[in-house]
């Protein structure tokens, strides 16, 4: 869409009843659904097994070679730290820099 039309398009959406939602709303919805966001809960330093995403690993066929397979197999065998969900007692926005007590 050309930049010149963006403001009119936005106004038309709002007039049609679309409710604006920002990153806070998106984060709340994905956290409630237990969905990870790359760069937040997971990155290249968090394995798929630690991020509870082992279902995304194509283990079969057993001779299938991929980068990191040996390390992932070791984690699967010996166990690894796990990301866990938190339940808040009060309403509010949960952010990465907030302390957990």
Short mmCIF file of the N, C-alpha and C atoms (twelve columns), coordinates in Angstrom:
data_MODEL
# 
_entry.id   MODEL 
# 
loop_
_atom_site.group_PDB 
_atom_site.id 
_atom_site.type_symbol 
_atom_site.label_atom_id 
_atom_site.label_alt_id 
_atom_site.label_comp_id 
_atom_site.label_asym_id 
_atom_site.label_seq_id 
_atom_site.Cartn_x 
_atom_site.Cartn_y 
_atom_site.Cartn_z 
_atom_site.pdbx_PDB_model_num 
ATOM 1   N N  . UNK A 1   0.850   -1.157  0.000  1 
ATOM 2   C CA . UNK A 1   0.000   0.000   0.000  1 
ATOM 3   C C  . UNK A 1   0.902   1.228   0.000  1 
ATOM 4   N N  . UNK A 2   0.612   2.199   -0.820 1 
ATOM 5   C CA . UNK A 2   1.401   3.434   -0.819 1 
ATOM 6   C C  . UNK A 2   1.258   4.168   0.522  1 
ATOM 7   N N  . UNK A 3   2.339   4.754   0.994  1 
ATOM 8   C CA . UNK A 3   2.313   5.479   2.266  1 
ATOM 9   C C  . UNK A 3   1.199   6.511   2.325  1 
ATOM 10  N N  . UNK A 4   0.938   7.169   1.221  1 
ATOM 11  C CA . UNK A 4   -0.064  8.238   1.198  1 
ATOM 12  C C  . UNK A 4   -1.467  7.718   1.522  1 
ATOM 13  N N  . UNK A 5   -1.718  6.433   1.332  1 
ATOM 14  C CA . UNK A 5   -3.052  5.875   1.582  1 
ATOM 15  C C  . UNK A 5   -3.180  5.226   2.962  1 
ATOM 16  N N  . UNK A 6   -2.084  5.087   3.679  1 
ATOM 17  C CA . UNK A 6   -2.090  4.356   4.943  1 
ATOM 18  C C  . UNK A 6   -3.002  4.993   5.985  1 
ATOM 19  N N  . UNK A 7   -2.942  6.302   6.147  1 
ATOM 20  C CA . UNK A 7   -3.760  6.974   7.168  1 
ATOM 21  C C  . UNK A 7   -5.248  6.807   6.873  1 
ATOM 22  N N  . UNK A 8   -5.651  6.978   5.624  1 
ATOM 23  C CA . UNK A 8   -7.061  6.801   5.262  1 
ATOM 24  C C  . UNK A 8   -7.503  5.352   5.485  1 
ATOM 25  N N  . UNK A 9   -6.637  4.427   5.158  1 
ATOM 26  C CA . UNK A 9   -6.952  3.013   5.367  1 
ATOM 27  C C  . UNK A 9   -7.159  2.729   6.854  1 
ATOM 28  N N  . UNK A 10  -6.281  3.260   7.693  1 
ATOM 29  C CA . UNK A 10  -6.395  3.078   9.140  1 
ATOM 30  C C  . UNK A 10  -7.713  3.644   9.647  1 
ATOM 31  N N  . UNK A 11  -8.046  4.856   9.224  1 
ATOM 32  C CA . UNK A 11  -9.308  5.476   9.652  1 
ATOM 33  C C  . UNK A 11  -10.506 4.624   9.219  1 
ATOM 34  N N  . UNK A 12  -10.456 4.081   8.009  1 
ATOM 35  C CA . UNK A 12  -11.552 3.238   7.519  1 
ATOM 36  C C  . UNK A 12  -11.698 1.974   8.371  1 
ATOM 37  N N  . UNK A 13  -10.593 1.393   8.783  1 
ATOM 38  C CA . UNK A 13  -10.648 0.217   9.647  1 
ATOM 39  C C  . UNK A 13  -11.307 0.544   10.978 1 
ATOM 40  N N  . UNK A 14  -10.890 1.641   11.591 1 
ATOM 41  C CA . UNK A 14  -11.444 2.041   12.885 1 
ATOM 42  C C  . UNK A 14  -12.930 2.359   12.745 1 
ATOM 43  N N  . UNK A 15  -13.306 3.072   11.690 1 
ATOM 44  C CA . UNK A 15  -14.714 3.405   11.463 1 
ATOM 45  C C  . UNK A 15  -15.556 2.152   11.225 1 
ATOM 46  N N  . UNK A 16  -14.945 1.106   10.696 1 
ATOM 47  C CA . UNK A 16  -15.657 -0.152  10.454 1 
ATOM 48  C C  . UNK A 16  -15.788 -0.993  11.722 1 
ATOM 49  N N  . UNK A 17  -15.197 -0.516  12.823 1 
ATOM 50  C CA . UNK A 17  -15.325 -1.220  14.092 1 
ATOM 51  C C  . UNK A 17  -14.134 -2.053  14.501 1 
ATOM 52  N N  . UNK A 18  -13.065 -2.019  13.715 1 
ATOM 53  C CA . UNK A 18  -11.862 -2.761  14.085 1 
ATOM 54  C C  . UNK A 18  -11.233 -2.091  15.303 1 
ATOM 55  N N  . UNK A 19  -10.912 -2.889  16.315 1 
ATOM 56  C CA . UNK A 19  -10.310 -2.357  17.537 1 
ATOM 57  C C  . UNK A 19  -8.786  -2.390  17.419 1 
ATOM 58  N N  . UNK A 20  -8.139  -1.247  17.646 1 
ATOM 59  C CA . UNK A 20  -6.671  -1.228  17.611 1 
ATOM 60  C C  . UNK A 20  -6.098  -2.112  18.727 1 
ATOM 61  N N  . UNK A 21  -5.052  -2.828  18.419 1 
ATOM 62  C CA . UNK A 21  -4.379  -3.665  19.408 1 
ATOM 63  C C  . UNK A 21  -2.881  -3.563  19.164 1 
ATOM 64  N N  . UNK A 22  -2.130  -3.377  20.225 1 
ATOM 65  C CA . UNK A 22  -0.688  -3.228  20.095 1 
ATOM 66  C C  . UNK A 22  0.058   -4.481  20.500 1 
ATOM 67  N N  . UNK A 23  1.345   -4.326  20.679 1 
ATOM 68  C CA . UNK A 23  2.197   -5.459  21.027 1 
ATOM 69  C C  . UNK A 23  1.842   -6.042  22.388 1 
ATOM 70  N N  . UNK A 24  1.366   -5.191  23.299 1 
ATOM 71  C CA . UNK A 24  0.963   -5.693  24.615 1 
ATOM 72  C C  . UNK A 24  -0.164  -6.701  24.503 1 
ATOM 73  N N  . UNK A 25  -1.146  -6.393  23.651 1 
ATOM 74  C CA . UNK A 25  -2.267  -7.316  23.443 1 
ATOM 75  C C  . UNK A 25  -1.782  -8.603  22.788 1 
ATOM 76  N N  . UNK A 26  -0.926  -8.465  21.799 1 
ATOM 77  C CA . UNK A 26  -0.386  -9.651  21.129 1 
ATOM 78  C C  . UNK A 26  0.382   -10.524 22.115 1 
ATOM 79  N N  . UNK A 27  1.213   -9.892  22.947 1 
ATOM 80  C CA . UNK A 27  1.991   -10.654 23.915 1 
ATOM 81  C C  . UNK A 27  1.088   -11.362 24.915 1 
ATOM 82  N N  . UNK A 28  0.048   -10.684 25.382 1 
ATOM 83  C CA . UNK A 28  -0.875  -11.308 26.327 1 
ATOM 84  C C  . UNK A 28  -1.524  -12.533 25.706 1 
ATOM 85  N N  . UNK A 29  -2.000  -12.401 24.487 1 
ATOM 86  C CA . UNK A 29  -2.666  -13.527 23.821 1 
ATOM 87  C C  . UNK A 29  -1.716  -14.695 23.600 1 
ATOM 88  N N  . UNK A 30  -0.497  -14.425 23.143 1 
ATOM 89  C CA . UNK A 30  0.416   -15.530 22.870 1 
ATOM 90  C C  . UNK A 30  0.894   -16.181 24.165 1 
ATOM 91  N N  . UNK A 31  1.080   -15.374 25.232 1 
ATOM 92  C CA . UNK A 31  1.487   -15.952 26.512 1 
ATOM 93  C C  . UNK A 31  0.382   -16.824 27.093 1 
ATOM 94  N N  . UNK A 32  -0.868  -16.357 26.993 1 
ATOM 95  C CA . UNK A 32  -1.989  -17.160 27.477 1 
ATOM 96  C C  . UNK A 32  -2.091  -18.476 26.716 1 
ATOM 97  N N  . UNK A 33  -1.721  -18.450 25.441 1 
ATOM 98  C CA . UNK A 33  -1.770  -19.659 24.614 1 
ATOM 99  C C  . UNK A 33  -0.513  -20.511 24.766 1 
ATOM 100 N N  . UNK A 34  0.479   -20.026 25.512 1 
ATOM 101 C CA . UNK A 34  1.718   -20.773 25.697 1 
ATOM 102 C C  . UNK A 34  2.610   -20.779 24.476 1 
ATOM 103 N N  . UNK A 35  2.548   -19.722 23.680 1 
ATOM 104 C CA . UNK A 35  3.345   -19.653 22.452 1 
ATOM 105 C C  . UNK A 35  4.602   -18.820 22.683 1 
ATOM 106 N N  . UNK A 36  5.737   -19.359 22.268 1 
ATOM 107 C CA . UNK A 36  7.015   -18.660 22.404 1 
ATOM 108 C C  . UNK A 36  7.193   -17.635 21.294 1 
ATOM 109 N N  . UNK A 37  7.984   -16.619 21.584 1 
ATOM 110 C CA . UNK A 37  8.347   -15.617 20.580 1 
ATOM 111 C C  . UNK A 37  9.863   -15.591 20.484 1 
ATOM 112 N N  . UNK A 38  10.373  -15.786 19.268 1 
ATOM 113 C CA . UNK A 38  11.818  -15.756 19.071 1 
ATOM 114 C C  . UNK A 38  12.341  -14.374 19.463 1 
ATOM 115 N N  . UNK A 39  13.392  -14.357 20.258 1 
ATOM 116 C CA . UNK A 39  13.955  -13.110 20.748 1 
ATOM 117 C C  . UNK A 39  13.447  -12.758 22.136 1 
ATOM 118 N N  . UNK A 40  12.398  -13.430 22.572 1 
ATOM 119 C CA . UNK A 40  11.880  -13.228 23.927 1 
ATOM 120 C C  . UNK A 40  12.152  -14.485 24.753 1 
ATOM 121 N N  . UNK A 41  11.283  -15.468 24.619 1 
ATOM 122 C CA . UNK A 41  11.453  -16.698 25.397 1 
ATOM 123 C C  . UNK A 41  12.504  -17.624 24.802 1 
ATOM 124 N N  . UNK A 42  12.748  -17.499 23.519 1 
ATOM 125 C CA . UNK A 42  13.712  -18.401 22.891 1 
ATOM 126 C C  . UNK A 42  14.564  -17.651 21.885 1 
ATOM 127 N N  . UNK A 43  15.759  -18.179 21.696 1 
ATOM 128 C CA . UNK A 43  16.687  -17.648 20.698 1 
ATOM 129 C C  . UNK A 43  17.697  -18.754 20.407 1 
ATOM 130 N N  . UNK A 44  18.805  -18.410 19.767 1 
ATOM 131 C CA . UNK A 44  19.778  -19.443 19.414 1 
ATOM 132 C C  . UNK A 44  20.423  -20.086 20.637 1 
ATOM 133 N N  . UNK A 45  20.265  -19.506 21.811 1 
ATOM 134 C CA . UNK A 45  20.822  -20.070 23.036 1 
ATOM 135 C C  . UNK A 45  19.858  -20.970 23.793 1 
ATOM 136 N N  . UNK A 46  18.631  -21.106 23.310 1 
ATOM 137 C CA . UNK A 46  17.619  -21.948 23.957 1 
ATOM 138 C C  . UNK A 46  17.229  -23.047 22.971 1 
ATOM 139 N N  . UNK A 47  17.452  -24.282 23.345 1 
ATOM 140 C CA . UNK A 47  17.159  -25.379 22.418 1 
ATOM 141 C C  . UNK A 47  15.651  -25.581 22.292 1 
ATOM 142 N N  . UNK A 48  15.222  -26.211 21.204 1 
ATOM 143 C CA . UNK A 48  13.795  -26.510 21.060 1 
ATOM 144 C C  . UNK A 48  13.268  -27.381 22.201 1 
ATOM 145 N N  . UNK A 49  14.106  -28.241 22.753 1 
ATOM 146 C CA . UNK A 49  13.666  -29.082 23.869 1 
ATOM 147 C C  . UNK A 49  13.442  -28.252 25.126 1 
ATOM 148 N N  . UNK A 50  14.322  -27.301 25.400 1 
ATOM 149 C CA . UNK A 50  14.154  -26.435 26.564 1 
ATOM 150 C C  . UNK A 50  12.948  -25.522 26.402 1 
ATOM 151 N N  . UNK A 51  12.630  -25.169 25.162 1 
ATOM 152 C CA . UNK A 51  11.504  -24.275 24.882 1 
ATOM 153 C C  . UNK A 51  10.193  -25.040 24.712 1 
ATOM 154 N N  . UNK A 52  10.186  -26.332 25.074 1 
ATOM 155 C CA . UNK A 52  8.984   -27.163 24.946 1 
ATOM 156 C C  . UNK A 52  8.482   -27.247 23.512 1 
ATOM 157 N N  . UNK A 53  9.422   -27.245 22.572 1 
ATOM 158 C CA . UNK A 53  9.067   -27.327 21.162 1 
ATOM 159 C C  . UNK A 53  9.718   -28.540 20.498 1 
ATOM 160 N N  . UNK A 54  9.917   -29.589 21.284 1 
ATOM 161 C CA . UNK A 54  10.500  -30.805 20.742 1 
ATOM 162 C C  . UNK A 54  9.693   -31.395 19.602 1 
ATOM 163 N N  . UNK A 55  8.409   -31.095 19.562 1 
ATOM 164 C CA . UNK A 55  7.545   -31.597 18.486 1 
ATOM 165 C C  . UNK A 55  7.956   -31.052 17.122 1 
ATOM 166 N N  . UNK A 56  8.769   -29.999 17.099 1 
ATOM 167 C CA . UNK A 56  9.195   -29.421 15.821 1 
ATOM 168 C C  . UNK A 56  10.436  -30.105 15.253 1 
ATOM 169 N N  . UNK A 57  11.033  -31.015 16.016 1 
ATOM 170 C CA . UNK A 57  12.263  -31.682 15.585 1 
ATOM 171 C C  . UNK A 57  11.908  -32.943 14.800 1 
ATOM 172 N N  . UNK A 58  12.441  -33.067 13.597 1 
ATOM 173 C CA . UNK A 58  12.206  -34.250 12.759 1 
ATOM 174 C C  . UNK A 58  13.241  -35.314 13.108 1 
ATOM 175 N N  . UNK A 59  12.948  -36.117 14.133 1 
ATOM 176 C CA . UNK A 59  13.877  -37.140 14.597 1 
ATOM 177 C C  . UNK A 59  13.981  -38.307 13.623 1 
ATOM 178 N N  . UNK A 60  12.949  -38.564 12.884 1 
ATOM 179 C CA . UNK A 60  12.909  -39.709 11.964 1 
ATOM 180 C C  . UNK A 60  13.099  -39.252 10.524 1 
ATOM 181 N N  . UNK A 61  13.765  -40.032 9.724  1 
ATOM 182 C CA . UNK A 61  14.397  -41.310 10.056 1 
ATOM 183 C C  . UNK A 61  15.590  -41.095 10.985 1 
ATOM 184 N N  . UNK A 62  15.937  -42.133 11.713 1 
ATOM 185 C CA . UNK A 62  16.989  -42.040 12.724 1 
ATOM 186 C C  . UNK A 62  18.338  -41.635 12.147 1 
ATOM 187 N N  . UNK A 63  18.564  -41.916 10.867 1 
ATOM 188 C CA . UNK A 63  19.845  -41.549 10.255 1 
ATOM 189 C C  . UNK A 63  19.803  -40.160 9.608  1 
ATOM 190 N N  . UNK A 64  18.713  -39.442 9.800  1 
ATOM 191 C CA . UNK A 64  18.612  -38.083 9.251  1 
ATOM 192 C C  . UNK A 64  19.613  -37.187 9.970  1 
ATOM 193 N N  . UNK A 65  20.486  -36.556 9.213  1 
ATOM 194 C CA . UNK A 65  21.532  -35.715 9.797  1 
ATOM 195 C C  . UNK A 65  21.112  -34.251 9.714  1 
ATOM 196 N N  . UNK A 66  21.263  -33.533 10.814 1 
ATOM 197 C CA . UNK A 66  21.046  -32.090 10.808 1 
ATOM 198 C C  . UNK A 66  21.938  -31.449 11.859 1 
ATOM 199 N N  . UNK A 67  22.222  -30.182 11.679 1 
ATOM 200 C CA . UNK A 67  23.100  -29.454 12.596 1 
ATOM 201 C C  . UNK A 67  22.476  -29.452 13.984 1 
ATOM 202 N N  . UNK A 68  23.238  -29.872 14.966 1 
ATOM 203 C CA . UNK A 68  22.777  -29.875 16.348 1 
ATOM 204 C C  . UNK A 68  22.109  -31.161 16.796 1 
ATOM 205 N N  . UNK A 69  21.990  -32.130 15.905 1 
ATOM 206 C CA . UNK A 69  21.292  -33.373 16.271 1 
ATOM 207 C C  . UNK A 69  21.945  -34.051 17.471 1 
ATOM 208 N N  . UNK A 70  23.265  -34.148 17.439 1 
ATOM 209 C CA . UNK A 70  23.972  -34.831 18.533 1 
ATOM 210 C C  . UNK A 70  23.686  -34.153 19.875 1 
ATOM 211 N N  . UNK A 71  23.742  -32.829 19.903 1 
ATOM 212 C CA . UNK A 71  23.479  -32.092 21.143 1 
ATOM 213 C C  . UNK A 71  22.031  -32.285 21.595 1 
ATOM 214 N N  . UNK A 72  21.093  -32.260 20.656 1 
ATOM 215 C CA . UNK A 72  19.685  -32.451 21.004 1 
ATOM 216 C C  . UNK A 72  19.419  -33.864 21.507 1 
ATOM 217 N N  . UNK A 73  20.059  -34.846 20.898 1 
ATOM 218 C CA . UNK A 73  19.894  -36.223 21.369 1 
ATOM 219 C C  . UNK A 73  20.423  -36.369 22.791 1 
ATOM 220 N N  . UNK A 74  21.538  -35.697 23.085 1 
ATOM 221 C CA . UNK A 74  22.097  -35.738 24.435 1 
ATOM 222 C C  . UNK A 74  21.134  -35.082 25.429 1 
ATOM 223 N N  . UNK A 75  20.554  -33.944 25.037 1 
ATOM 224 C CA . UNK A 75  19.576  -33.283 25.909 1 
ATOM 225 C C  . UNK A 75  18.352  -34.172 26.123 1 
ATOM 226 N N  . UNK A 76  17.910  -34.808 25.070 1 
ATOM 227 C CA . UNK A 76  16.729  -35.674 25.169 1 
ATOM 228 C C  . UNK A 76  17.005  -36.848 26.104 1 
ATOM 229 N N  . UNK A 77  18.223  -37.373 26.049 1 
ATOM 230 C CA . UNK A 77  18.596  -38.519 26.881 1 
ATOM 231 C C  . UNK A 77  18.811  -38.119 28.342 1 
ATOM 232 N N  . UNK A 78  19.554  -37.027 28.564 1 
ATOM 233 C CA . UNK A 78  19.937  -36.634 29.920 1 
ATOM 234 C C  . UNK A 78  18.995  -35.621 30.553 1 
ATOM 235 N N  . UNK A 79  18.172  -34.969 29.727 1 
ATOM 236 C CA . UNK A 79  17.290  -33.926 30.237 1 
ATOM 237 C C  . UNK A 79  17.939  -32.561 30.086 1 
ATOM 238 N N  . UNK A 80  17.123  -31.538 30.113 1 
ATOM 239 C CA . UNK A 80  17.598  -30.170 29.974 1 
ATOM 240 C C  . UNK A 80  16.700  -29.255 30.788 1 
ATOM 241 N N  . UNK A 81  17.167  -28.048 31.042 1 
ATOM 242 C CA . UNK A 81  16.288  -27.097 31.722 1 
ATOM 243 C C  . UNK A 81  15.076  -26.834 30.833 1 
ATOM 244 N N  . UNK A 82  13.969  -26.435 31.446 1 
ATOM 245 C CA . UNK A 82  12.718  -26.228 30.725 1 
ATOM 246 C C  . UNK A 82  12.162  -24.837 31.013 1 
ATOM 247 N N  . UNK A 83  11.647  -24.206 29.981 1 
ATOM 248 C CA . UNK A 83  10.887  -22.987 30.189 1 
ATOM 249 C C  . UNK A 83  9.543   -23.388 30.791 1 
ATOM 250 N N  . UNK A 84  9.076   -22.618 31.745 1 
ATOM 251 C CA . UNK A 84  7.790   -22.915 32.385 1 
ATOM 252 C C  . UNK A 84  6.914   -21.676 32.349 1 
ATOM 253 N N  . UNK A 85  5.630   -21.884 32.434 1 
ATOM 254 C CA . UNK A 85  4.690   -20.772 32.466 1 
ATOM 255 C C  . UNK A 85  4.457   -20.296 33.888 1 
ATOM 256 N N  . UNK A 86  4.026   -19.072 34.014 1 
ATOM 257 C CA . UNK A 86  3.696   -18.482 35.304 1 
ATOM 258 C C  . UNK A 86  2.227   -18.084 35.299 1 
ATOM 259 N N  . UNK A 87  1.601   -18.134 36.460 1 
ATOM 260 C CA . UNK A 87  0.232   -17.662 36.600 1 
ATOM 261 C C  . UNK A 87  0.276   -16.435 37.495 1 
ATOM 262 N N  . UNK A 88  -0.238  -15.325 36.978 1 
ATOM 263 C CA . UNK A 88  -0.236  -14.082 37.753 1 
ATOM 264 C C  . UNK A 88  -1.426  -14.066 38.704 1 
ATOM 265 N N  . UNK A 89  -1.222  -13.532 39.894 1 
ATOM 266 C CA . UNK A 89  -2.291  -13.418 40.878 1 
ATOM 267 C C  . UNK A 89  -3.141  -12.177 40.641 1 
ATOM 268 N N  . UNK A 90  -2.571  -11.196 39.984 1 
ATOM 269 C CA . UNK A 90  -3.275  -9.940  39.724 1 
ATOM 270 C C  . UNK A 90  -3.197  -9.632  38.242 1 
ATOM 271 N N  . UNK A 91  -4.092  -8.751  37.794 1 
ATOM 272 C CA . UNK A 91  -4.039  -8.315  36.402 1 
ATOM 273 C C  . UNK A 91  -2.819  -7.433  36.196 1 
ATOM 274 N N  . UNK A 92  -2.274  -7.484  35.010 1 
ATOM 275 C CA . UNK A 92  -1.126  -6.651  34.696 1 
ATOM 276 C C  . UNK A 92  -0.387  -7.200  33.496 1 
ATOM 277 N N  . UNK A 93  0.585   -6.450  33.057 1 
ATOM 278 C CA . UNK A 93  1.402   -6.870  31.930 1 
ATOM 279 C C  . UNK A 93  2.680   -7.514  32.424 1 
ATOM 280 N N  . UNK A 94  2.946   -8.710  31.969 1 
ATOM 281 C CA . UNK A 94  4.158   -9.423  32.366 1 
ATOM 282 C C  . UNK A 94  5.254   -9.133  31.350 1 
ATOM 283 N N  . UNK A 95  6.358   -8.602  31.801 1 
ATOM 284 C CA . UNK A 95  7.482   -8.259  30.930 1 
ATOM 285 C C  . UNK A 95  8.731   -8.989  31.412 1 
ATOM 286 N N  . UNK A 96  9.667   -9.167  30.502 1 
ATOM 287 C CA . UNK A 96  10.864  -9.934  30.785 1 
ATOM 288 C C  . UNK A 96  11.727  -9.399  31.906 1 
ATOM 289 N N  . UNK A 97  11.692  -8.101  32.129 1 
ATOM 290 C CA . UNK A 97  12.569  -7.523  33.148 1 
ATOM 291 C C  . UNK A 97  11.956  -7.521  34.547 1 
ATOM 292 N N  . UNK A 98  10.716  -7.966  34.688 1 
ATOM 293 C CA . UNK A 98  10.049  -7.943  35.987 1 
ATOM 294 C C  . UNK A 98  10.522  -9.094  36.868 1 
ATOM 295 N N  . UNK A 99  10.666  -8.838  38.179 1 
ATOM 296 C CA . UNK A 99  11.094  -9.911  39.080 1 
ATOM 297 C C  . UNK A 99  9.967   -10.919 39.313 1 
ATOM 298 N N  . UNK A 100 10.339  -12.172 39.537 1 
ATOM 299 C CA . UNK A 100 9.388   -13.220 39.895 1 
ATOM 300 C C  . UNK A 100 9.598   -13.513 41.366 1 
ATOM 301 N N  . UNK A 101 8.521   -13.438 42.128 1 
ATOM 302 C CA . UNK A 101 8.624   -13.659 43.583 1 
ATOM 303 C C  . UNK A 101 7.727   -14.786 44.016 1 
# 
